């Protein structure tokens, strides 16, 4: 299995797509760096900025439209989706553009100063009302989770047969990449053991909550982008944030998080066990993803971290 490569699309092709929606009023089409699975451009319409994203992964944006409505309707600064469509073999999504730049581009001092705000927005996002939705795991375009339980989601995520999509044929990574089967199996067994603490809890999970997907104007946060939305234990997002902050900034998000929960009067049972379960859940995703993308250094760094966790 070769490393995944995002689709290539020319600005002239972006113009063709946007002209179907907005005639000739679009200006300033500009590529945006970042995003592992989408090719992204910004553009201006009537002096307001928007974003259009392209992907060759089927159905990837229908769910994002649901998440956009879920979060923005409850005061979470997430880009509002205003259009979906297809162009040749690609899917695209048009959304409002949140002003600002990624938190990752800020200095250590700036990120340290804004960390309490990061914790606050994470807590608000994880506790949005889920209404009548059902299920666990990846959110479907209907708004429901794909599976009836968290354990079912985990097991289904790592079966050998993955029909279509990004992970089809992923077992070949054990032979063609740095992914080590004995390491993977060990971490998977640890995940199953600790996930029993995560199973009873159902909240909205951003799924990729870290500095690259948090926007700021340098003084305060302006928004959150690029959700890989799921239903399950909110510790998944905390574990993601903590790993990124420790790796890149040597900052401890967990203690800051605990302090804020206490201030808000939020009681969290089995804190340590749920956090470990979340770290193994994220870790397995990371190991497989880094291997497929060919990011060997990131793979070995994460592998060592997971093996030393307990």
PDB file of C-alpha atoms in Angstrom:
ATOM      1  CA  UNK A   1       0.000   0.000   0.000  1.00  0.00           C
ATOM      2  CA  UNK A   2       1.510   3.319  -1.063  1.00  0.00           C
ATOM      3  CA  UNK A   3       1.295   6.567   0.870  1.00  0.00           C
ATOM      4  CA  UNK A   4      -1.957   8.454   0.391  1.00  0.00           C
ATOM      5  CA  UNK A   5      -1.724  11.464  -1.931  1.00  0.00           C
ATOM      6  CA  UNK A   6      -4.346  14.203  -1.895  1.00  0.00           C
ATOM      7  CA  UNK A   7      -6.086  14.978  -5.190  1.00  0.00           C
ATOM      8  CA  UNK A   8      -4.539  17.625  -7.424  1.00  0.00           C
ATOM      9  CA  UNK A   9      -6.847  20.314  -8.769  1.00  0.00           C
ATOM     10  CA  UNK A  10      -6.038  23.454 -10.725  1.00  0.00           C
ATOM     11  CA  UNK A  11      -7.290  26.927  -9.906  1.00  0.00           C
ATOM     12  CA  UNK A  12      -8.964  26.978 -13.324  1.00  0.00           C
ATOM     13  CA  UNK A  13     -10.970  23.914 -12.258  1.00  0.00           C
ATOM     14  CA  UNK A  14     -11.890  25.551  -8.962  1.00  0.00           C
ATOM     15  CA  UNK A  15     -13.218  28.509 -10.971  1.00  0.00           C
ATOM     16  CA  UNK A  16     -15.407  26.156 -13.000  1.00  0.00           C
ATOM     17  CA  UNK A  17     -16.945  24.722  -9.819  1.00  0.00           C
ATOM     18  CA  UNK A  18     -17.479  28.075  -8.135  1.00  0.00           C
ATOM     19  CA  UNK A  19     -18.956  29.660 -11.240  1.00  0.00           C
ATOM     20  CA  UNK A  20     -21.750  27.071 -11.093  1.00  0.00           C
ATOM     21  CA  UNK A  21     -22.697  28.472  -7.695  1.00  0.00           C
ATOM     22  CA  UNK A  22     -21.799  32.155  -7.903  1.00  0.00           C
ATOM     23  CA  UNK A  23     -21.419  33.108 -11.578  1.00  0.00           C
ATOM     24  CA  UNK A  24     -18.571  35.611 -11.983  1.00  0.00           C
ATOM     25  CA  UNK A  25     -18.579  37.223  -8.535  1.00  0.00           C
ATOM     26  CA  UNK A  26     -15.779  35.064  -7.120  1.00  0.00           C
ATOM     27  CA  UNK A  27     -12.290  36.537  -6.746  1.00  0.00           C
ATOM     28  CA  UNK A  28      -8.996  35.734  -5.046  1.00  0.00           C
ATOM     29  CA  UNK A  29      -8.927  31.939  -5.368  1.00  0.00           C
ATOM     30  CA  UNK A  30      -5.865  30.895  -3.366  1.00  0.00           C
ATOM     31  CA  UNK A  31      -4.513  27.454  -2.318  1.00  0.00           C
ATOM     32  CA  UNK A  32      -4.349  26.838   1.442  1.00  0.00           C
ATOM     33  CA  UNK A  33      -1.635  24.642   2.904  1.00  0.00           C
ATOM     34  CA  UNK A  34      -2.548  21.945   5.409  1.00  0.00           C
ATOM     35  CA  UNK A  35      -5.118  19.190   5.564  1.00  0.00           C
ATOM     36  CA  UNK A  36      -4.014  15.593   5.124  1.00  0.00           C
ATOM     37  CA  UNK A  37      -7.004  14.368   3.121  1.00  0.00           C
ATOM     38  CA  UNK A  38      -8.421  17.453   1.383  1.00  0.00           C
ATOM     39  CA  UNK A  39      -7.091  19.927  -1.166  1.00  0.00           C
ATOM     40  CA  UNK A  40      -8.212  23.349   0.053  1.00  0.00           C
ATOM     41  CA  UNK A  41      -8.661  26.818  -1.484  1.00  0.00           C
ATOM     42  CA  UNK A  42      -9.923  30.126  -0.145  1.00  0.00           C
ATOM     43  CA  UNK A  43     -11.898  32.622  -2.217  1.00  0.00           C
ATOM     44  CA  UNK A  44     -13.691  35.928  -1.810  1.00  0.00           C
ATOM     45  CA  UNK A  45     -17.340  36.628  -2.560  1.00  0.00           C
ATOM     46  CA  UNK A  46     -18.861  40.052  -1.950  1.00  0.00           C
ATOM     47  CA  UNK A  47     -15.896  41.021   0.269  1.00  0.00           C
ATOM     48  CA  UNK A  48     -16.368  37.951   2.486  1.00  0.00           C
ATOM     49  CA  UNK A  49     -13.971  34.992   2.568  1.00  0.00           C
ATOM     50  CA  UNK A  50     -14.977  31.368   2.048  1.00  0.00           C
ATOM     51  CA  UNK A  51     -13.277  27.987   1.707  1.00  0.00           C
ATOM     52  CA  UNK A  52     -13.752  25.157  -0.788  1.00  0.00           C
ATOM     53  CA  UNK A  53     -12.322  21.689  -0.118  1.00  0.00           C
ATOM     54  CA  UNK A  54     -11.918  18.768  -2.521  1.00  0.00           C
ATOM     55  CA  UNK A  55     -11.545  15.061  -1.700  1.00  0.00           C
ATOM     56  CA  UNK A  56     -11.644  11.769  -3.584  1.00  0.00           C
ATOM     57  CA  UNK A  57     -13.011   9.933  -0.523  1.00  0.00           C
ATOM     58  CA  UNK A  58     -16.696   9.131  -1.021  1.00  0.00           C
ATOM     59  CA  UNK A  59     -19.180  10.718   1.386  1.00  0.00           C
ATOM     60  CA  UNK A  60     -16.536  12.570   3.348  1.00  0.00           C
ATOM     61  CA  UNK A  61     -18.327  15.926   3.344  1.00  0.00           C
ATOM     62  CA  UNK A  62     -21.964  14.963   3.989  1.00  0.00           C
ATOM     63  CA  UNK A  63     -21.077  14.262   7.606  1.00  0.00           C
ATOM     64  CA  UNK A  64     -19.124  17.505   7.886  1.00  0.00           C
ATOM     65  CA  UNK A  65     -22.263  19.378   6.867  1.00  0.00           C
ATOM     66  CA  UNK A  66     -24.182  17.782   9.750  1.00  0.00           C
ATOM     67  CA  UNK A  67     -21.384  18.537  12.225  1.00  0.00           C
ATOM     68  CA  UNK A  68     -21.206  22.112  10.972  1.00  0.00           C
ATOM     69  CA  UNK A  69     -24.876  22.647  11.773  1.00  0.00           C
ATOM     70  CA  UNK A  70     -24.681  20.787  15.105  1.00  0.00           C
ATOM     71  CA  UNK A  71     -21.805  22.879  16.430  1.00  0.00           C
ATOM     72  CA  UNK A  72     -22.488  26.304  14.947  1.00  0.00           C
ATOM     73  CA  UNK A  73     -26.132  26.186  16.067  1.00  0.00           C
ATOM     74  CA  UNK A  74     -24.943  25.768  19.675  1.00  0.00           C
ATOM     75  CA  UNK A  75     -22.431  28.582  19.714  1.00  0.00           C
ATOM     76  CA  UNK A  76     -19.285  26.666  18.819  1.00  0.00           C
ATOM     77  CA  UNK A  77     -17.235  28.686  16.281  1.00  0.00           C
ATOM     78  CA  UNK A  78     -17.087  26.030  13.566  1.00  0.00           C
ATOM     79  CA  UNK A  79     -17.272  26.873   9.825  1.00  0.00           C
ATOM     80  CA  UNK A  80     -20.859  26.833   8.553  1.00  0.00           C
ATOM     81  CA  UNK A  81     -21.282  24.651   5.460  1.00  0.00           C
ATOM     82  CA  UNK A  82     -23.103  26.431   2.639  1.00  0.00           C
ATOM     83  CA  UNK A  83     -22.703  24.012  -0.265  1.00  0.00           C
ATOM     84  CA  UNK A  84     -21.866  20.447  -1.346  1.00  0.00           C
ATOM     85  CA  UNK A  85     -21.327  18.905  -4.741  1.00  0.00           C
ATOM     86  CA  UNK A  86     -19.295  16.741  -7.107  1.00  0.00           C
ATOM     87  CA  UNK A  87     -16.735  17.657  -9.727  1.00  0.00           C
ATOM     88  CA  UNK A  88     -15.641  14.816 -12.002  1.00  0.00           C
ATOM     89  CA  UNK A  89     -14.434  12.100  -9.560  1.00  0.00           C
ATOM     90  CA  UNK A  90     -14.102  14.482  -6.598  1.00  0.00           C
ATOM     91  CA  UNK A  91     -16.418  15.666  -3.834  1.00  0.00           C
ATOM     92  CA  UNK A  92     -16.327  19.259  -2.663  1.00  0.00           C
ATOM     93  CA  UNK A  93     -17.609  21.326   0.243  1.00  0.00           C
ATOM     94  CA  UNK A  94     -17.993  25.102   0.439  1.00  0.00           C
ATOM     95  CA  UNK A  95     -18.008  26.752   3.854  1.00  0.00           C
ATOM     96  CA  UNK A  96     -17.569  30.088   5.526  1.00  0.00           C
ATOM     97  CA  UNK A  97     -13.968  30.906   6.392  1.00  0.00           C
ATOM     98  CA  UNK A  98     -13.186  31.630  10.025  1.00  0.00           C
ATOM     99  CA  UNK A  99     -10.702  34.473  10.349  1.00  0.00           C
ATOM    100  CA  UNK A 100      -7.330  33.884  11.901  1.00  0.00           C
ATOM    101  CA  UNK A 101      -4.413  31.501  11.621  1.00  0.00           C
ATOM    102  CA  UNK A 102      -3.600  28.189  13.249  1.00  0.00           C
ATOM    103  CA  UNK A 103      -2.672  28.209  16.915  1.00  0.00           C
ATOM    104  CA  UNK A 104       0.376  26.183  15.961  1.00  0.00           C
ATOM    105  CA  UNK A 105       1.852  29.222  14.204  1.00  0.00           C
ATOM    106  CA  UNK A 106       1.867  31.211  17.459  1.00  0.00           C
ATOM    107  CA  UNK A 107       4.840  31.488  19.789  1.00  0.00           C
ATOM    108  CA  UNK A 108       5.196  29.302  22.860  1.00  0.00           C
ATOM    109  CA  UNK A 109       4.214  32.235  25.066  1.00  0.00           C
ATOM    110  CA  UNK A 110       1.067  32.943  23.022  1.00  0.00           C
ATOM    111  CA  UNK A 111      -0.024  29.298  23.023  1.00  0.00           C
ATOM    112  CA  UNK A 112       0.618  29.038  26.749  1.00  0.00           C
ATOM    113  CA  UNK A 113      -1.470  32.167  27.361  1.00  0.00           C
ATOM    114  CA  UNK A 114      -4.392  30.890  25.254  1.00  0.00           C
ATOM    115  CA  UNK A 115      -4.384  27.344  26.679  1.00  0.00           C
ATOM    116  CA  UNK A 116      -7.153  28.102  29.235  1.00  0.00           C
ATOM    117  CA  UNK A 117      -9.359  29.263  26.349  1.00  0.00           C
ATOM    118  CA  UNK A 118      -8.528  26.062  24.441  1.00  0.00           C
ATOM    119  CA  UNK A 119      -9.663  24.005  27.443  1.00  0.00           C
ATOM    120  CA  UNK A 120     -12.867  26.050  27.708  1.00  0.00           C
ATOM    121  CA  UNK A 121     -13.851  25.614  24.056  1.00  0.00           C
ATOM    122  CA  UNK A 122     -13.012  21.901  24.198  1.00  0.00           C
ATOM    123  CA  UNK A 123     -15.308  21.458  27.193  1.00  0.00           C
ATOM    124  CA  UNK A 124     -18.143  23.392  25.526  1.00  0.00           C
ATOM    125  CA  UNK A 125     -17.788  21.434  22.303  1.00  0.00           C
ATOM    126  CA  UNK A 126     -17.723  18.039  24.027  1.00  0.00           C
ATOM    127  CA  UNK A 127     -20.917  18.866  25.907  1.00  0.00           C
ATOM    128  CA  UNK A 128     -23.135  20.080  23.046  1.00  0.00           C
ATOM    129  CA  UNK A 129     -26.630  18.578  23.011  1.00  0.00           C
ATOM    130  CA  UNK A 130     -26.833  15.558  20.708  1.00  0.00           C
ATOM    131  CA  UNK A 131     -30.611  15.662  20.393  1.00  0.00           C
ATOM    132  CA  UNK A 132     -32.244  12.464  19.160  1.00  0.00           C
ATOM    133  CA  UNK A 133     -29.121  11.068  17.508  1.00  0.00           C
ATOM    134  CA  UNK A 134     -28.073   7.511  18.263  1.00  0.00           C
ATOM    135  CA  UNK A 135     -25.014   5.326  18.030  1.00  0.00           C
ATOM    136  CA  UNK A 136     -21.272   5.451  18.582  1.00  0.00           C
ATOM    137  CA  UNK A 137     -18.200   5.917  16.453  1.00  0.00           C
ATOM    138  CA  UNK A 138     -18.012   7.819  13.199  1.00  0.00           C
ATOM    139  CA  UNK A 139     -20.932  10.154  12.580  1.00  0.00           C
ATOM    140  CA  UNK A 140     -22.954   9.476   9.446  1.00  0.00           C
ATOM    141  CA  UNK A 141     -24.638  12.086   7.256  1.00  0.00           C
ATOM    142  CA  UNK A 142     -27.905  11.253   9.070  1.00  0.00           C
ATOM    143  CA  UNK A 143     -26.361  12.476  12.313  1.00  0.00           C
ATOM    144  CA  UNK A 144     -26.304   9.006  13.893  1.00  0.00           C
ATOM    145  CA  UNK A 145     -23.223   7.070  14.915  1.00  0.00           C
ATOM    146  CA  UNK A 146     -22.254   4.093  12.771  1.00  0.00           C
ATOM    147  CA  UNK A 147     -22.304   1.473  15.550  1.00  0.00           C
ATOM    148  CA  UNK A 148     -24.482   0.501  18.486  1.00  0.00           C
ATOM    149  CA  UNK A 149     -21.603   0.517  20.992  1.00  0.00           C
ATOM    150  CA  UNK A 150     -18.096   1.931  21.394  1.00  0.00           C
ATOM    151  CA  UNK A 151     -16.583  -1.564  21.439  1.00  0.00           C
ATOM    152  CA  UNK A 152     -18.319  -2.431  18.184  1.00  0.00           C
ATOM    153  CA  UNK A 153     -16.823   0.712  16.652  1.00  0.00           C
ATOM    154  CA  UNK A 154     -13.314  -0.278  17.757  1.00  0.00           C
ATOM    155  CA  UNK A 155     -13.572  -3.837  16.468  1.00  0.00           C
ATOM    156  CA  UNK A 156     -15.015  -2.747  13.125  1.00  0.00           C
ATOM    157  CA  UNK A 157     -12.274  -0.140  12.689  1.00  0.00           C
ATOM    158  CA  UNK A 158      -9.537  -2.757  12.699  1.00  0.00           C
ATOM    159  CA  UNK A 159     -11.000  -5.739  10.879  1.00  0.00           C
ATOM    160  CA  UNK A 160      -8.871  -6.822   7.961  1.00  0.00           C
ATOM    161  CA  UNK A 161     -11.659  -6.369   5.419  1.00  0.00           C
ATOM    162  CA  UNK A 162     -12.403  -2.666   4.898  1.00  0.00           C
ATOM    163  CA  UNK A 163     -14.545  -2.416   1.777  1.00  0.00           C
ATOM    164  CA  UNK A 164     -13.683   0.746  -0.139  1.00  0.00           C
ATOM    165  CA  UNK A 165     -12.501   3.975   1.404  1.00  0.00           C
ATOM    166  CA  UNK A 166      -9.205   5.099   2.884  1.00  0.00           C
ATOM    167  CA  UNK A 167      -8.388   1.851   4.749  1.00  0.00           C
ATOM    168  CA  UNK A 168      -9.190  -0.749   2.107  1.00  0.00           C
ATOM    169  CA  UNK A 169      -6.409  -3.350   2.103  1.00  0.00           C
ATOM    170  CA  UNK A 170      -4.714  -1.842   5.143  1.00  0.00           C
ATOM    171  CA  UNK A 171      -3.270  -5.184   6.331  1.00  0.00           C
ATOM    172  CA  UNK A 172      -0.707  -4.850   3.545  1.00  0.00           C
ATOM    173  CA  UNK A 173       0.898  -2.100   5.649  1.00  0.00           C
ATOM    174  CA  UNK A 174       2.369  -4.840   7.855  1.00  0.00           C
ATOM    175  CA  UNK A 175       4.480  -5.880   4.874  1.00  0.00           C
ATOM    176  CA  UNK A 176       4.956  -2.649   2.943  1.00  0.00           C
ATOM    177  CA  UNK A 177       5.455  -0.026   5.652  1.00  0.00           C
ATOM    178  CA  UNK A 178       6.924   0.526   9.103  1.00  0.00           C
ATOM    179  CA  UNK A 179       3.740  -0.800  10.783  1.00  0.00           C
ATOM    180  CA  UNK A 180       4.772  -3.692  13.081  1.00  0.00           C
ATOM    181  CA  UNK A 181       2.132  -6.353  13.665  1.00  0.00           C
ATOM    182  CA  UNK A 182       3.372  -7.433  17.096  1.00  0.00           C
ATOM    183  CA  UNK A 183       3.363  -3.829  18.311  1.00  0.00           C
ATOM    184  CA  UNK A 184      -0.028  -3.173  16.783  1.00  0.00           C
ATOM    185  CA  UNK A 185      -1.527  -6.309  18.344  1.00  0.00           C
ATOM    186  CA  UNK A 186      -0.129  -5.459  21.786  1.00  0.00           C
ATOM    187  CA  UNK A 187      -1.553  -1.937  21.696  1.00  0.00           C
ATOM    188  CA  UNK A 188      -4.876  -3.237  20.358  1.00  0.00           C
ATOM    189  CA  UNK A 189      -5.217  -5.667  23.286  1.00  0.00           C
ATOM    190  CA  UNK A 190      -4.434  -2.868  25.734  1.00  0.00           C
ATOM    191  CA  UNK A 191      -7.043  -0.704  24.001  1.00  0.00           C
ATOM    192  CA  UNK A 192      -9.736  -3.359  24.396  1.00  0.00           C
ATOM    193  CA  UNK A 193      -8.903  -3.726  28.102  1.00  0.00           C
ATOM    194  CA  UNK A 194      -9.074  -0.013  28.910  1.00  0.00           C
ATOM    195  CA  UNK A 195     -11.914   0.890  26.552  1.00  0.00           C
ATOM    196  CA  UNK A 196     -14.356  -0.716  28.991  1.00  0.00           C
ATOM    197  CA  UNK A 197     -13.989   2.505  31.010  1.00  0.00           C
ATOM    198  CA  UNK A 198     -14.819   4.636  27.948  1.00  0.00           C
ATOM    199  CA  UNK A 199     -17.771   2.583  26.733  1.00  0.00           C
ATOM    200  CA  UNK A 200     -20.569   3.996  28.944  1.00  0.00           C
ATOM    201  CA  UNK A 201     -19.947   7.594  27.835  1.00  0.00           C
ATOM    202  CA  UNK A 202     -21.449   9.242  24.737  1.00  0.00           C
ATOM    203  CA  UNK A 203     -20.547  12.813  23.780  1.00  0.00           C
ATOM    204  CA  UNK A 204     -19.520  14.673  20.636  1.00  0.00           C
ATOM    205  CA  UNK A 205     -15.857  14.062  19.777  1.00  0.00           C
ATOM    206  CA  UNK A 206     -14.080  16.446  17.393  1.00  0.00           C
ATOM    207  CA  UNK A 207     -11.669  13.650  16.521  1.00  0.00           C
ATOM    208  CA  UNK A 208      -8.660  15.809  15.594  1.00  0.00           C
ATOM    209  CA  UNK A 209      -8.479  18.521  18.236  1.00  0.00           C
ATOM    210  CA  UNK A 210      -5.017  20.092  18.298  1.00  0.00           C
ATOM    211  CA  UNK A 211      -3.149  23.313  17.505  1.00  0.00           C
ATOM    212  CA  UNK A 212      -3.328  22.905  13.722  1.00  0.00           C
ATOM    213  CA  UNK A 213      -7.147  22.805  13.799  1.00  0.00           C
ATOM    214  CA  UNK A 214      -7.627  25.658  16.291  1.00  0.00           C
ATOM    215  CA  UNK A 215      -7.657  29.188  14.867  1.00  0.00           C
ATOM    216  CA  UNK A 216      -6.681  32.438  16.567  1.00  0.00           C
ATOM    217  CA  UNK A 217      -6.079  36.099  15.807  1.00  0.00           C
ATOM    218  CA  UNK A 218      -3.097  36.064  18.162  1.00  0.00           C
ATOM    219  CA  UNK A 219      -5.082  37.442  21.064  1.00  0.00           C
ATOM    220  CA  UNK A 220      -7.942  34.969  21.420  1.00  0.00           C
ATOM    221  CA  UNK A 221      -9.343  31.891  19.693  1.00  0.00           C
ATOM    222  CA  UNK A 222     -11.530  32.496  16.649  1.00  0.00           C
ATOM    223  CA  UNK A 223     -12.664  28.976  15.786  1.00  0.00           C
ATOM    224  CA  UNK A 224     -12.188  25.245  15.351  1.00  0.00           C
ATOM    225  CA  UNK A 225     -11.975  23.445  11.982  1.00  0.00           C
ATOM    226  CA  UNK A 226     -11.586  20.031  10.327  1.00  0.00           C
ATOM    227  CA  UNK A 227     -13.527  17.668  12.564  1.00  0.00           C
ATOM    228  CA  UNK A 228     -13.328  13.904  12.155  1.00  0.00           C
ATOM    229  CA  UNK A 229     -16.532  13.676  14.176  1.00  0.00           C
ATOM    230  CA  UNK A 230     -17.494  10.728  16.353  1.00  0.00           C
ATOM    231  CA  UNK A 231     -19.717   9.881  19.292  1.00  0.00           C
ATOM    232  CA  UNK A 232     -18.034   8.449  22.342  1.00  0.00           C
ATOM    233  CA  UNK A 233     -16.009   9.496  25.384  1.00  0.00           C
ATOM    234  CA  UNK A 234     -14.744  13.102  25.289  1.00  0.00           C
ATOM    235  CA  UNK A 235     -11.417  11.869  26.663  1.00  0.00           C
ATOM    236  CA  UNK A 236     -10.518  11.090  23.035  1.00  0.00           C
ATOM    237  CA  UNK A 237     -10.198  14.827  22.355  1.00  0.00           C
ATOM    238  CA  UNK A 238      -8.330  15.509  25.589  1.00  0.00           C
ATOM    239  CA  UNK A 239      -5.810  12.776  24.789  1.00  0.00           C
ATOM    240  CA  UNK A 240      -5.262  14.224  21.306  1.00  0.00           C
ATOM    241  CA  UNK A 241      -4.671  17.723  22.632  1.00  0.00           C
ATOM    242  CA  UNK A 242      -2.398  16.525  25.420  1.00  0.00           C
ATOM    243  CA  UNK A 243      -0.204  14.472  23.087  1.00  0.00           C
ATOM    244  CA  UNK A 244       0.287  17.369  20.686  1.00  0.00           C
ATOM    245  CA  UNK A 245       0.984  19.916  23.426  1.00  0.00           C
ATOM    246  CA  UNK A 246       3.466  17.648  25.184  1.00  0.00           C
ATOM    247  CA  UNK A 247       5.204  16.666  21.956  1.00  0.00           C
ATOM    248  CA  UNK A 248       5.566  20.153  20.519  1.00  0.00           C
ATOM    249  CA  UNK A 249       5.471  22.499  23.517  1.00  0.00           C
ATOM    250  CA  UNK A 250       6.122  20.386  26.634  1.00  0.00           C
ATOM    251  CA  UNK A 251       2.820  21.654  28.069  1.00  0.00           C
ATOM    252  CA  UNK A 252       0.530  19.530  30.260  1.00  0.00           C
ATOM    253  CA  UNK A 253      -3.067  19.887  29.076  1.00  0.00           C
ATOM    254  CA  UNK A 254      -4.425  17.215  31.420  1.00  0.00           C
ATOM    255  CA  UNK A 255      -3.778  19.099  34.663  1.00  0.00           C
ATOM    256  CA  UNK A 256      -5.180  22.307  33.149  1.00  0.00           C
ATOM    257  CA  UNK A 257      -8.235  20.339  32.060  1.00  0.00           C
ATOM    258  CA  UNK A 258      -8.772  18.813  35.510  1.00  0.00           C
ATOM    259  CA  UNK A 259      -8.488  22.208  37.145  1.00  0.00           C
ATOM    260  CA  UNK A 260     -11.087  23.704  34.830  1.00  0.00           C
ATOM    261  CA  UNK A 261     -13.524  20.821  35.344  1.00  0.00           C
ATOM    262  CA  UNK A 262     -13.271  21.316  39.094  1.00  0.00           C
ATOM    263  CA  UNK A 263     -13.936  25.042  38.684  1.00  0.00           C
ATOM    264  CA  UNK A 264     -17.037  24.231  36.625  1.00  0.00           C
ATOM    265  CA  UNK A 265     -18.249  21.619  39.110  1.00  0.00           C
ATOM    266  CA  UNK A 266     -17.969  18.787  36.581  1.00  0.00           C
ATOM    267  CA  UNK A 267     -17.284  15.394  38.191  1.00  0.00           C
ATOM    268  CA  UNK A 268     -15.399  12.884  36.020  1.00  0.00           C
ATOM    269  CA  UNK A 269     -15.315   9.263  37.272  1.00  0.00           C
ATOM    270  CA  UNK A 270     -12.449   6.890  36.359  1.00  0.00           C
ATOM    271  CA  UNK A 271     -10.382   9.783  35.022  1.00  0.00           C
ATOM    272  CA  UNK A 272      -7.040   7.936  34.766  1.00  0.00           C
ATOM    273  CA  UNK A 273      -8.443   4.763  33.191  1.00  0.00           C
ATOM    274  CA  UNK A 274     -10.540   6.664  30.644  1.00  0.00           C
ATOM    275  CA  UNK A 275      -7.549   8.769  29.650  1.00  0.00           C
ATOM    276  CA  UNK A 276      -5.413   5.659  29.114  1.00  0.00           C
ATOM    277  CA  UNK A 277      -8.164   4.088  27.016  1.00  0.00           C
ATOM    278  CA  UNK A 278      -8.359   7.263  24.946  1.00  0.00           C
ATOM    279  CA  UNK A 279      -4.590   7.361  24.458  1.00  0.00           C
ATOM    280  CA  UNK A 280      -4.561   3.813  23.096  1.00  0.00           C
ATOM    281  CA  UNK A 281      -7.547   4.579  20.872  1.00  0.00           C
ATOM    282  CA  UNK A 282      -5.817   7.615  19.378  1.00  0.00           C
ATOM    283  CA  UNK A 283      -2.487   5.854  19.314  1.00  0.00           C
ATOM    284  CA  UNK A 284      -3.653   2.998  17.126  1.00  0.00           C
ATOM    285  CA  UNK A 285      -5.216   5.466  14.696  1.00  0.00           C
ATOM    286  CA  UNK A 286      -1.939   7.360  14.644  1.00  0.00           C
ATOM    287  CA  UNK A 287       0.261   4.300  14.113  1.00  0.00           C
ATOM    288  CA  UNK A 288      -1.763   3.105  11.151  1.00  0.00           C
ATOM    289  CA  UNK A 289      -2.092   6.586   9.656  1.00  0.00           C
ATOM    290  CA  UNK A 290       1.595   7.472   9.973  1.00  0.00           C
ATOM    291  CA  UNK A 291       2.533   4.146   8.400  1.00  0.00           C
ATOM    292  CA  UNK A 292       0.253   4.695   5.422  1.00  0.00           C
ATOM    293  CA  UNK A 293       1.438   8.273   4.933  1.00  0.00           C
ATOM    294  CA  UNK A 294       5.080   7.167   5.127  1.00  0.00           C
ATOM    295  CA  UNK A 295       5.804   9.346   8.166  1.00  0.00           C
ATOM    296  CA  UNK A 296       8.231   6.916   9.760  1.00  0.00           C
ATOM    297  CA  UNK A 297       9.723   9.252  12.368  1.00  0.00           C
ATOM    298  CA  UNK A 298       6.260  10.127  13.709  1.00  0.00           C
ATOM    299  CA  UNK A 299       5.363   6.436  13.753  1.00  0.00           C
ATOM    300  CA  UNK A 300       8.342   5.378  15.870  1.00  0.00           C
ATOM    301  CA  UNK A 301       7.949   8.309  18.262  1.00  0.00           C
ATOM    302  CA  UNK A 302       4.293   7.416  18.877  1.00  0.00           C
ATOM    303  CA  UNK A 303       5.037   3.677  19.092  1.00  0.00           C
ATOM    304  CA  UNK A 304       7.560   4.195  21.868  1.00  0.00           C
ATOM    305  CA  UNK A 305       5.162   6.479  23.720  1.00  0.00           C
ATOM    306  CA  UNK A 306       2.341   3.909  23.599  1.00  0.00           C
ATOM    307  CA  UNK A 307       4.483   0.968  24.663  1.00  0.00           C
ATOM    308  CA  UNK A 308       5.707   2.877  27.726  1.00  0.00           C
ATOM    309  CA  UNK A 309       2.229   4.079  28.715  1.00  0.00           C
ATOM    310  CA  UNK A 310       1.521   1.264  31.199  1.00  0.00           C
TER     311      UNK A 310
END
